[in-house]
Short mmCIF file of C-alpha atoms and ligand atoms in Angstrom, two decimals:
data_model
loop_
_atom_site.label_atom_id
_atom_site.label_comp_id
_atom_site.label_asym_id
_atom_site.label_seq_id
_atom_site.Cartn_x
_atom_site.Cartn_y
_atom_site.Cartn_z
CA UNK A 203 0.00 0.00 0.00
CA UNK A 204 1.83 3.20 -0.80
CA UNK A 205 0.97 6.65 1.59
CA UNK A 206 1.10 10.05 0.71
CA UNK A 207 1.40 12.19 3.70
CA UNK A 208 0.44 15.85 4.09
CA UNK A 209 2.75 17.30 6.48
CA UNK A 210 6.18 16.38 8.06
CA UNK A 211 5.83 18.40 11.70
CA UNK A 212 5.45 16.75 14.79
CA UNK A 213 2.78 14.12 13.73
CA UNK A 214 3.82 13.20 10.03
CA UNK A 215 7.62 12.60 11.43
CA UNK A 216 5.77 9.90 14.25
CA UNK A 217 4.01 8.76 11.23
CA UNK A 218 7.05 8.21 9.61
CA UNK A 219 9.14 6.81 11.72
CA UNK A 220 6.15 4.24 12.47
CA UNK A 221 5.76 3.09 8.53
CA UNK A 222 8.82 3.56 7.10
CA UNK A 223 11.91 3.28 10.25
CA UNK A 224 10.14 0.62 11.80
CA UNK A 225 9.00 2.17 14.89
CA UNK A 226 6.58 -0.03 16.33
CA UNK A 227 4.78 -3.57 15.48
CA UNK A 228 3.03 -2.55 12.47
CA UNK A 229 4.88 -4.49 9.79
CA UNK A 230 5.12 -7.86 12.13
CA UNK A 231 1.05 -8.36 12.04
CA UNK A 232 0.56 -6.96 7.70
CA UNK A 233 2.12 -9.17 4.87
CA UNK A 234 1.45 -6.00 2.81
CA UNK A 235 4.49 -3.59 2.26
CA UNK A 236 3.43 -0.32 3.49
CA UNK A 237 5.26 3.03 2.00
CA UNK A 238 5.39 6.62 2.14
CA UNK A 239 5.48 7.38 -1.63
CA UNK A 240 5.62 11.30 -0.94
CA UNK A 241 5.54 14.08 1.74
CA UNK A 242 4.37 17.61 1.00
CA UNK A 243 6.02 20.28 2.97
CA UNK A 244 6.61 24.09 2.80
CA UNK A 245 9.97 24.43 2.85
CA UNK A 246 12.30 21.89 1.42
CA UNK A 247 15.50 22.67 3.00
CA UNK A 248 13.73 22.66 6.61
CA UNK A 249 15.47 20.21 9.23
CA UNK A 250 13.36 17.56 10.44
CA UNK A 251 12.91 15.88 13.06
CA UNK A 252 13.09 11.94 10.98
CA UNK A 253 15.58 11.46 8.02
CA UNK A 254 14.16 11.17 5.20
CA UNK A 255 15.68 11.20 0.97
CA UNK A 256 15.38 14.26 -0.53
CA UNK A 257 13.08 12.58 -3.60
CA UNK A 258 10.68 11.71 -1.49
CA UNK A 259 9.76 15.61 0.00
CA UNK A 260 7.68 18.28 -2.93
CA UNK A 261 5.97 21.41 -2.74
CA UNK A 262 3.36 20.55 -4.80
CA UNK A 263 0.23 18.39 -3.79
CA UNK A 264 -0.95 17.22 -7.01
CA UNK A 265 1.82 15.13 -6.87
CA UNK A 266 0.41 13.46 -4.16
CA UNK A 267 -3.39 14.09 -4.74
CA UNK A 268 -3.32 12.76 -8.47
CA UNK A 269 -0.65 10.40 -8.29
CA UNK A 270 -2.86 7.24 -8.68
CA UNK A 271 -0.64 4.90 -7.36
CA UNK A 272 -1.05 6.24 -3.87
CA UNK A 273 -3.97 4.48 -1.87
CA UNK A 274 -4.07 6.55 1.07
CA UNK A 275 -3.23 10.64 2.33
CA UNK A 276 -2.30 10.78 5.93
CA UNK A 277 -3.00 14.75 6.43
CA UNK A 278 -0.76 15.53 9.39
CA UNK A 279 -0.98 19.42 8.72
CA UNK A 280 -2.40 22.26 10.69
CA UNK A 281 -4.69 24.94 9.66
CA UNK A 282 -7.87 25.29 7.45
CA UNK A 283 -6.98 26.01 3.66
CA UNK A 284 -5.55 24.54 1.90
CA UNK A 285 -6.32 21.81 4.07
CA UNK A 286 -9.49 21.60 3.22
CA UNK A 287 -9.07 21.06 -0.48
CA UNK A 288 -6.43 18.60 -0.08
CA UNK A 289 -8.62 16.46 1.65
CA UNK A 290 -11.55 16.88 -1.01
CA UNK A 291 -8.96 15.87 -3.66
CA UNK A 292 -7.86 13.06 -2.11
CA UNK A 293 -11.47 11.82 -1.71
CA UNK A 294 -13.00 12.64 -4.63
CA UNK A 295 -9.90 11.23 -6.60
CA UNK A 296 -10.81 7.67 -4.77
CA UNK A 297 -8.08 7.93 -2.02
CA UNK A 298 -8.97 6.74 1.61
CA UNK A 299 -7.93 10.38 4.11
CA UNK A 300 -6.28 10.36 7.70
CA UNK A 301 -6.47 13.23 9.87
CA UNK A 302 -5.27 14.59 13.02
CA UNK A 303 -6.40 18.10 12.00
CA UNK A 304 -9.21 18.64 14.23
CA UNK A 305 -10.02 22.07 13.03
CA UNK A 306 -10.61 20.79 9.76
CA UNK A 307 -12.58 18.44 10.85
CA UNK A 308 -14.34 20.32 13.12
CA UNK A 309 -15.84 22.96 10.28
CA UNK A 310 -16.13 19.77 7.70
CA UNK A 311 -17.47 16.71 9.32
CA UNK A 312 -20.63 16.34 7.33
CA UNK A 313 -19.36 17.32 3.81
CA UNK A 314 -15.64 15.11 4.17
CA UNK A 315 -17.82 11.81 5.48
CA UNK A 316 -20.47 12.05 2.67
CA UNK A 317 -17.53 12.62 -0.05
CA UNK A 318 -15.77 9.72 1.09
CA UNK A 319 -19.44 7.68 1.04
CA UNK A 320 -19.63 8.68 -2.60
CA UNK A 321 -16.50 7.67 -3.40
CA UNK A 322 -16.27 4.45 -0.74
CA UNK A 323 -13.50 4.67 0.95
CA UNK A 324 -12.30 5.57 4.62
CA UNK A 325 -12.47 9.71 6.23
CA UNK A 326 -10.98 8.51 9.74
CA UNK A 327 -9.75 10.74 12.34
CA UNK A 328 -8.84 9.50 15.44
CA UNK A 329 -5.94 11.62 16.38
CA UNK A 330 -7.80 14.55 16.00
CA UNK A 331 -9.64 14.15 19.14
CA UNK A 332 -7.56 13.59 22.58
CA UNK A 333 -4.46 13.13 21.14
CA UNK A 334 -3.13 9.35 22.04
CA UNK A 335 -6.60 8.22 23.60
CA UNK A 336 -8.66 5.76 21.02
CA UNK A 337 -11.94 7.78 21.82
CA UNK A 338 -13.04 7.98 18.16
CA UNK A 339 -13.58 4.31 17.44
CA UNK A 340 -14.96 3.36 20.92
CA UNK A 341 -17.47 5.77 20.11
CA UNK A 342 -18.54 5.02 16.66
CA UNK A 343 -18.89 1.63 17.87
CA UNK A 344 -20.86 1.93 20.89
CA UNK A 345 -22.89 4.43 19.37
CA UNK A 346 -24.64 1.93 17.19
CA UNK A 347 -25.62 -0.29 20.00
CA UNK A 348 -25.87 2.34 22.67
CA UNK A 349 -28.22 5.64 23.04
CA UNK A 350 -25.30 7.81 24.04
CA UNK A 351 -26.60 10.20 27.05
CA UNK A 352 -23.65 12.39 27.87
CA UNK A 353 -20.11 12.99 26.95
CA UNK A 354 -17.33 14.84 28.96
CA UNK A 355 -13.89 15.44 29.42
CA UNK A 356 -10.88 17.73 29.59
CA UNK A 357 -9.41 17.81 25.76
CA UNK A 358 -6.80 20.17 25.95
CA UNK A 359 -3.05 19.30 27.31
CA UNK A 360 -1.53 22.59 27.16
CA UNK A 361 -4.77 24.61 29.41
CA UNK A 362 -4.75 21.58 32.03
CA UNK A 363 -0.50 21.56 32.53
CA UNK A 364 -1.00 25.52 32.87
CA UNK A 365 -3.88 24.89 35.56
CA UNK A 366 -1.86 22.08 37.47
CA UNK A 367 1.47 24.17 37.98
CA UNK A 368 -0.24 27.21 39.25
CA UNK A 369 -2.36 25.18 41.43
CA UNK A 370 0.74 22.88 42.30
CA UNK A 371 3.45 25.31 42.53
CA UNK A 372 1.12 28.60 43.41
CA UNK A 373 2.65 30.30 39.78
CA UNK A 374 0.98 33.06 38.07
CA UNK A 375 -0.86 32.77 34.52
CA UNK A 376 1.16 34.76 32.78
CA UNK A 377 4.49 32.80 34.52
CA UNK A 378 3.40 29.42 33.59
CA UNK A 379 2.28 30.37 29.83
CA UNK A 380 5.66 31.40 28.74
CA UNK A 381 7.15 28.55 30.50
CA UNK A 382 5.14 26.35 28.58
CA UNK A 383 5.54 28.04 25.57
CA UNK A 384 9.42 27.68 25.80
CA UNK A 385 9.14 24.27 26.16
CA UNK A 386 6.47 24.06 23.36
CA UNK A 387 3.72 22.96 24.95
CA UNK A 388 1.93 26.00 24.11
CA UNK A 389 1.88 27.88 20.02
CA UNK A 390 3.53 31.55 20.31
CA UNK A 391 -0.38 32.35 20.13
CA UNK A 392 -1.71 30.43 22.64
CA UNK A 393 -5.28 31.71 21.84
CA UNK A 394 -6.75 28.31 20.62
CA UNK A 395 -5.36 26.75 23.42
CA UNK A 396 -5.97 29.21 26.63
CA UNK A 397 -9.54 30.67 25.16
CA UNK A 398 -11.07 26.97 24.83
CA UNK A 399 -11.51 26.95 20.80
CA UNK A 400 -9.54 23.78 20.77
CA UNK A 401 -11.52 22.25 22.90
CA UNK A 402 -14.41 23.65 20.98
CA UNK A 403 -13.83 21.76 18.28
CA UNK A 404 -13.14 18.30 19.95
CA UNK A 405 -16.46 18.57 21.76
CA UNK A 406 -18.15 18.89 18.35
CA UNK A 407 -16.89 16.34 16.85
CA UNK A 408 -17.18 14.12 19.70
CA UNK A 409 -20.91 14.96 20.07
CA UNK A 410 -21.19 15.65 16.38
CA UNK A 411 -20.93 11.65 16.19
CA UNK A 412 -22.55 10.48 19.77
CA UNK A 413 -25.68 12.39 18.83
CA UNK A 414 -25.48 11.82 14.62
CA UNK A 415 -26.04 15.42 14.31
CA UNK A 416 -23.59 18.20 12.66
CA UNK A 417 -22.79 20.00 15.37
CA UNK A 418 -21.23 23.59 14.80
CA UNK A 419 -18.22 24.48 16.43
CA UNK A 420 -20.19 28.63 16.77
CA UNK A 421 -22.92 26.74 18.58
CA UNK A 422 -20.64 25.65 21.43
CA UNK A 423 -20.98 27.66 24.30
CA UNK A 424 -17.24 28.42 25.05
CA UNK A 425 -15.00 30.23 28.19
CA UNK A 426 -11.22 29.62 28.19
CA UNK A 427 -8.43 30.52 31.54
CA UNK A 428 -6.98 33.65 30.39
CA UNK A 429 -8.47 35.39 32.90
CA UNK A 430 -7.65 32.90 35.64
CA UNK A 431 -5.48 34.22 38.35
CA UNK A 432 -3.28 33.17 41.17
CA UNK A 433 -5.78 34.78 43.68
CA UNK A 434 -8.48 32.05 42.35
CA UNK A 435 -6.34 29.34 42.57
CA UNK A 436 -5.45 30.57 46.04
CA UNK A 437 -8.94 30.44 46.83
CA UNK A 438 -9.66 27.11 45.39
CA UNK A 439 -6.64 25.29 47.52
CA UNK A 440 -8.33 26.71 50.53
CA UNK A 441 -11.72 25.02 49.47
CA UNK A 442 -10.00 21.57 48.48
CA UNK A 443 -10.83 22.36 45.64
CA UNK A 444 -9.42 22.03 41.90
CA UNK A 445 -9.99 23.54 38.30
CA UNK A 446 -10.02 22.30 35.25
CA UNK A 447 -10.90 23.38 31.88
CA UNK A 448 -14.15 21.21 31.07
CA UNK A 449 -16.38 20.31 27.69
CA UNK A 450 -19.75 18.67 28.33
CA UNK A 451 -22.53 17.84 25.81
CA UNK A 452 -25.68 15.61 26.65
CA UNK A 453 -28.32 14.84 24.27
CA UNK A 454 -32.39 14.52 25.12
CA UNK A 455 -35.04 14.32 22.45
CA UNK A 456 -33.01 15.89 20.24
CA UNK A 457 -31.96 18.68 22.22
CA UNK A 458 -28.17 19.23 22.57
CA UNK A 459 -26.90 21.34 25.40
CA UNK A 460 -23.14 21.69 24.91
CA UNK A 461 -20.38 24.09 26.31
CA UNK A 462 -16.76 24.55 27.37
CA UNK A 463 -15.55 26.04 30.87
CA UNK A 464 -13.21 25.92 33.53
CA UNK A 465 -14.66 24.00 36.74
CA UNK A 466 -13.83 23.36 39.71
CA UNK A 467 -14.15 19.58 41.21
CA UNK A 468 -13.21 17.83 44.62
CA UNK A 469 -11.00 15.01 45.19
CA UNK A 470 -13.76 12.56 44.98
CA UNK A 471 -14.50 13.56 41.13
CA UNK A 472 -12.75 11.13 38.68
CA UNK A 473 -11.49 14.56 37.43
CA UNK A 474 -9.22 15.64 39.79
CA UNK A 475 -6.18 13.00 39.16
CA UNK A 476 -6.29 14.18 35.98
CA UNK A 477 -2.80 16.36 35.65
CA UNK A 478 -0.65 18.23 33.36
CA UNK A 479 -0.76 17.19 30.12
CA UNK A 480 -3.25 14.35 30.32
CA UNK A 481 -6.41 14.56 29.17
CA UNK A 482 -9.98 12.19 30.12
CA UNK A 483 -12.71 11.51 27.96
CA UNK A 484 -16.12 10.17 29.05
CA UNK A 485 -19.05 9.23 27.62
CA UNK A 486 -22.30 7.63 29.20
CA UNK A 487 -24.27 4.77 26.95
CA UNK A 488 -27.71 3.60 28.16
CA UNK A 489 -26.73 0.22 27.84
CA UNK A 490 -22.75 0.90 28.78
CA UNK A 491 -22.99 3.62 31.74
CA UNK A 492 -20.02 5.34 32.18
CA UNK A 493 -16.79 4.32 29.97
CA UNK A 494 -13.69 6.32 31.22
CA UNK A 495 -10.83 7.44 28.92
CA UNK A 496 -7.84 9.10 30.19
CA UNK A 497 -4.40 9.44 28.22
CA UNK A 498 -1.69 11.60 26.60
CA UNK A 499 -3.78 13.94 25.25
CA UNK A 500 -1.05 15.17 22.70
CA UNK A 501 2.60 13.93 21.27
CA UNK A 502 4.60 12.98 18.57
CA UNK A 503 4.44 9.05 19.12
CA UNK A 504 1.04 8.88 21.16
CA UNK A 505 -1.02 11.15 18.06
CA UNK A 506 1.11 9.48 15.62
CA UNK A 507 0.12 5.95 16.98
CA UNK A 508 -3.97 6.83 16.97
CA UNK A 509 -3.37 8.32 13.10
CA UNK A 510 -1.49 4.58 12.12
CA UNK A 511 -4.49 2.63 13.96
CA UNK A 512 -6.77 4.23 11.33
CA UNK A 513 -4.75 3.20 8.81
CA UNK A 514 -4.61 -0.25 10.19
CA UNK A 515 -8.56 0.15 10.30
CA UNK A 516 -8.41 0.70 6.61
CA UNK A 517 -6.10 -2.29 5.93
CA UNK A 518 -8.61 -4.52 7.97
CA UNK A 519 -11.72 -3.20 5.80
CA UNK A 520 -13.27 -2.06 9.27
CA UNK A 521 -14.12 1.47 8.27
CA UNK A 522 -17.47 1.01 6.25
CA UNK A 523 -19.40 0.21 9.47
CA UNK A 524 -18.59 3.34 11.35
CA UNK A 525 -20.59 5.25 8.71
CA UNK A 526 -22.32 7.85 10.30
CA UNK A 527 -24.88 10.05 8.56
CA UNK A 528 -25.31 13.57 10.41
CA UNK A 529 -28.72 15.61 10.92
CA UNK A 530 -28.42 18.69 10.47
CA UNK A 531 -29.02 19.99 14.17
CA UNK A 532 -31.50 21.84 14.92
CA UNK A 533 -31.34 22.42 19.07
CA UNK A 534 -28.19 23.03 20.41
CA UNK A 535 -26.86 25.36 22.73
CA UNK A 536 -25.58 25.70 26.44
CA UNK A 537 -27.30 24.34 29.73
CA UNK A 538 -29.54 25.91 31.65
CA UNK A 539 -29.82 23.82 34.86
CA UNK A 540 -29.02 25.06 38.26
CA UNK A 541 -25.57 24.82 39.28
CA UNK A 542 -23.02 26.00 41.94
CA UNK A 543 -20.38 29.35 40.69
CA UNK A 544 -16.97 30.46 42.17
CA UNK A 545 -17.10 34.21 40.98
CA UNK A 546 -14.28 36.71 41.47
CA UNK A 547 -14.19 40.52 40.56
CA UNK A 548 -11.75 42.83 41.01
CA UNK A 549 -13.53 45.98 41.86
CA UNK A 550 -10.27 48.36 41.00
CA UNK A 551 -10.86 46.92 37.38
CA UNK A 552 -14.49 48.23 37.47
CA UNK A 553 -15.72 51.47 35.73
CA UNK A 554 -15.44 54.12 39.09
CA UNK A 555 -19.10 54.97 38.76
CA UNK A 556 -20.46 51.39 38.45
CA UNK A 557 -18.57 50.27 41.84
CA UNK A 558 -20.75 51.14 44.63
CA UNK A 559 -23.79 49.78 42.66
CA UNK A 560 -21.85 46.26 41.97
CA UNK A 561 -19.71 45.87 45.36
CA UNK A 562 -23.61 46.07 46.96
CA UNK A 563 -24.82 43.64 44.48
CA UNK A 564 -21.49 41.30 45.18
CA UNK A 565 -22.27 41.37 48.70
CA UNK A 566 -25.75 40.32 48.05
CA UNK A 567 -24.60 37.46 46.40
CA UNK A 568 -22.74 36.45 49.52
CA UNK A 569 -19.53 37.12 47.68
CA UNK A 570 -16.77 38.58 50.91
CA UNK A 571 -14.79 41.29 49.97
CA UNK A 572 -10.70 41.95 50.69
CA UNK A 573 -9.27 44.64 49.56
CA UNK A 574 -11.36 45.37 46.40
CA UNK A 575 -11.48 41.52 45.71
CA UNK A 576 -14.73 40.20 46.53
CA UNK A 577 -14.91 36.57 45.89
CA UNK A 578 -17.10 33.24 46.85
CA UNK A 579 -19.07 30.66 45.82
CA UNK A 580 -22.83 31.42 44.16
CA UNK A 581 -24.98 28.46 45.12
CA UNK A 582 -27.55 26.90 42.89
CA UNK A 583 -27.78 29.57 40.01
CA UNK A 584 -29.36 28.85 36.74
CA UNK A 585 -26.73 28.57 34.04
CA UNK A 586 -28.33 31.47 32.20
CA UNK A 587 -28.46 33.78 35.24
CA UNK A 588 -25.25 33.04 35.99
CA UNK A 589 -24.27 34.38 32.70
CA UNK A 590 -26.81 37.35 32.12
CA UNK A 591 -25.11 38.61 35.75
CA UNK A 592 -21.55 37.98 34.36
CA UNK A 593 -22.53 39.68 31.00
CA UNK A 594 -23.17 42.70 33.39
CA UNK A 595 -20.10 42.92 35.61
CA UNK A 596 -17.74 41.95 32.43
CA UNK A 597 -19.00 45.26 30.55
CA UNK A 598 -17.96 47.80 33.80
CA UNK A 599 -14.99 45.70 35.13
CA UNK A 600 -11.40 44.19 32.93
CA UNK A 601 -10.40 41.56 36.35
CA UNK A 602 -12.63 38.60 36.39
CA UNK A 603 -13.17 35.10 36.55
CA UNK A 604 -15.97 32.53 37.05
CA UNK A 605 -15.81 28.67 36.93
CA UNK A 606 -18.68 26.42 37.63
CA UNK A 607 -18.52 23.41 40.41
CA UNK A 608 -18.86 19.84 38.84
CA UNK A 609 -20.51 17.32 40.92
CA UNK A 610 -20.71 13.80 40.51
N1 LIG B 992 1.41 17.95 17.74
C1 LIG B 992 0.51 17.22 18.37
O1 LIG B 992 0.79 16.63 19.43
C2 LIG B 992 -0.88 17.07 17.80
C3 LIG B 992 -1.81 16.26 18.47
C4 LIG B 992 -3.09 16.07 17.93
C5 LIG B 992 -3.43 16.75 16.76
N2 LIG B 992 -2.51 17.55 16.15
C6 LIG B 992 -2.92 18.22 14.90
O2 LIG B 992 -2.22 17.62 13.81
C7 LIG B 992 -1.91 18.61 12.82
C8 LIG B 992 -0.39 18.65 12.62
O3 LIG B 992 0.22 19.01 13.85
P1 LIG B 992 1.81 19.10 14.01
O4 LIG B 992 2.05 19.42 15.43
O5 LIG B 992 2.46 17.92 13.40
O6 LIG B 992 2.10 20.42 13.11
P2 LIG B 992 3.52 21.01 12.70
O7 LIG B 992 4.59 20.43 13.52
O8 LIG B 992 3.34 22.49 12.61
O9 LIG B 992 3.71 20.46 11.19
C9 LIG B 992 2.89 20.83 10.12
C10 LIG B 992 3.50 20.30 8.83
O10 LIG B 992 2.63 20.61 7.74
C11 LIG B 992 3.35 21.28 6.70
N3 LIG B 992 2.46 22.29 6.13
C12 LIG B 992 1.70 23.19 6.79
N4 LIG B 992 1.02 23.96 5.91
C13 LIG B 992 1.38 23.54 4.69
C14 LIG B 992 1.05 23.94 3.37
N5 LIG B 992 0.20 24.96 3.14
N6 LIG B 992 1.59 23.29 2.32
C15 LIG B 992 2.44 22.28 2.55
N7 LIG B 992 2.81 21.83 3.77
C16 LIG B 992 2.28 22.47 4.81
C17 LIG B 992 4.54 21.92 7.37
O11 LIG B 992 5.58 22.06 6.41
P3 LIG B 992 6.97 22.77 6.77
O12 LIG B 992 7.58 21.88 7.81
O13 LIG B 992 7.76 22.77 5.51
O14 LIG B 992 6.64 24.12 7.29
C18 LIG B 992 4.85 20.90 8.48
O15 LIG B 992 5.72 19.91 8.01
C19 LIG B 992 -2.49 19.93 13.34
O16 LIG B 992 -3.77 20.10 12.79
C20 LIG B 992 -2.60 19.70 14.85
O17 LIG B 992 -3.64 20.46 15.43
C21 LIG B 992 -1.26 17.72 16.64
#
């Protein structure tokens, strides 16, 4: 089977080294010889992480897209366009497509699964969701014998590491994103990462599937941790309490209510041992109950090892039966139930003429107040009240933050 591959970063060079250096069992269990024909990158004189011979690197796709000996693109490159199109090609010119790109994925579910229908062959993507973890398959699976009820998790390495050492080591924000940034854990923007539209996009796909409806990513209700500070976390040690940056979706009749925010949990949640880089998937089947994933969410050899399963799908002839059409959905949006809120203003950061009206209404809320920071735990709040009285304080005041408390 010869392999184009799309990409020769971080995940194409674990690719690689898997297929072609031998990294691995792969070639021990398939009789079939398995190469990379091709590898499109930018910049051909770029130094890379795997050896590879110069023929085998181009700058132009439709060497790889329209090459007809090549059974199978392994897109292991970041960014929308010309992403997108590649991955069209590929199907449309009869070629089975791998993905860890989850934004990609994310905005093109629907349209990439019913292209690769038409032309029968394989659209898998299993690294693109929680890195390492096999969530995508265990999911398409159950899915057809289960009613899947729920789904959560924390998706995102780079936002739970940052929450872990300033919890662990009392560090600031700021302090612990350029740490992880130098050791490249976190992009030089760190926005997808720290304001939750990574995990945006996982939690679509993931319930995008569950529910067999086309979730869109704008539909998500989403908060990230910028705004997190060490006098939060201070707070939340002194509770026995943790945060984490959460996604949640359940499904009922239909109806999909779906969002993204940091949370705060106790040491009995199965949440709580989750730390640094790890990241936890769950979902809830009627028939299953509660199946618990928890791995490296990210990585050169754990991503590259979920892309190489699919491909190992597609040399078993397993990936028909995880067809899934998608509804367009029609309900979806964030919860409304009750629930439990840490809140914390800064009332320095508030317009001058709004403070006496909002310290009085922080104080109402039970919030205590020292020196300007009045901060405390809002008990059973609707979901939208909570964020109709946040809406308010975030328009007169630039220092706040707000995480909901997960039970169960
Ligand atoms: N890294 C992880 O742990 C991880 C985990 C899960 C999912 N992912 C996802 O997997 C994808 C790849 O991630 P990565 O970390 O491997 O990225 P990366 O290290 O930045 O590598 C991207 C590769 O794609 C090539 N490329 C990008 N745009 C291109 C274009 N327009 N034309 C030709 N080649 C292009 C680059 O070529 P040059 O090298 O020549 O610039 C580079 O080799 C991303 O969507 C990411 O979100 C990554």
């Amino acid at each position: 089977m010869k392999i184009g591959l799309l990409g020769l970063g971080t995940v194409g060079a674990g690719a690689y080294e898997i297929i072609e250096n031998g990294k691995g069992r792969l070639q021990e269990f398939y009789q079939e010889e398995l190469t990379i024909e091709r590898i499109l990158v930018r910049n051909l004189d770029k130094k890379r992480p795997v050896e590879v011979p110069e023929d085998k690197l181009t700058t132009d796709a439709a060497k790889i897209l329209d090459d007809p000996s090549i059974d199978v693109i392994l897109s292991v490159m970041g960014g929308m366009e010309p992403a997108k199109s590649y991955i069209l090609k590929a199907l449309q010119n009869g070629k089975h497509v791998i993905t860890s790109n989850k934004a990609v994925v994310a905005a093109n579910l629907s349209l990439f699964l019913e292209e690769a229908a038409k032309s029968n062959v394989a659209f898998l993507f299993e690294g693109a969701v929680g890195g390492g973890i096999p969530i995508i398959k265990p999911l398409k699976q159950q899915r057809r014998l289960n009613q899947i009820e729920a789904i959560e998790g924390i998706l995102n390495g780079t936002t739970n590491f940052i929450l872990t050492q300033m919890m662990e080591n009392d560090l600031e924000f700021d302090t612990v994103l350029a740490d992880a940034q130098a050791r490249g854990y976190a992009e030089a923007d760190p926005s997808a990462d720290i304001d939750g539209f990574d995990v945006q996009r996982k939690i679509a796909i993931l319930s995008s599937l569950a529910y067999g409806q086309d979730i869109p990513t704008d539909k998500v209700y989403t908060r990230g941790i910028r705004s997190i500070r060490g006098m939060d976390t201070d707070y939340f040690k002194s509770k026995n309490l943790d945060v984490k940056l959460v996604a949640s979706s359940a499904e009922q009749d239909g109806a999909v209510s779906i969002w993204v925010e940091p949370c705060l949990v106790d040491p009995s949640h199965r949440f709580y041992a989750i730390k640094n880089s790890d990241n936890v998937v769950s979902f809830i089947g009627h028939l299953s109950g509660r199946l618990d994933f928890v791995g490296a969410g990210a990585g050169m050899d754990p991503t590259a090892n979920a892309v190489i399963s699919d491909l190992m799908d597609i040399l078993d002839n397993h990936y028909q039966a995880d067809r899934i059409p998608l509804a367009v959905a029609e309900n979806v949006g964030p919860t409304h139930a009750s629930q439990d809120y840490y809140l914390r203003v800064d009332l320095l950061s508030c317009s001058k003429s709004e403070q006496t009206r909002l310290a009085k209404a922080l104080l109402n809320l039970g919030l205590t107040n020292n020196q300007e920071i009045y901060q405390g735990m809002i008990e059973d709040i609707e979901a939208s009240a909570m964020r109709a009285l946040v809406s308010d304080v975030e328009k007169e005041c630039g220092s706040i933050f707000y995480a909901r408390r997960l039970r169960g």
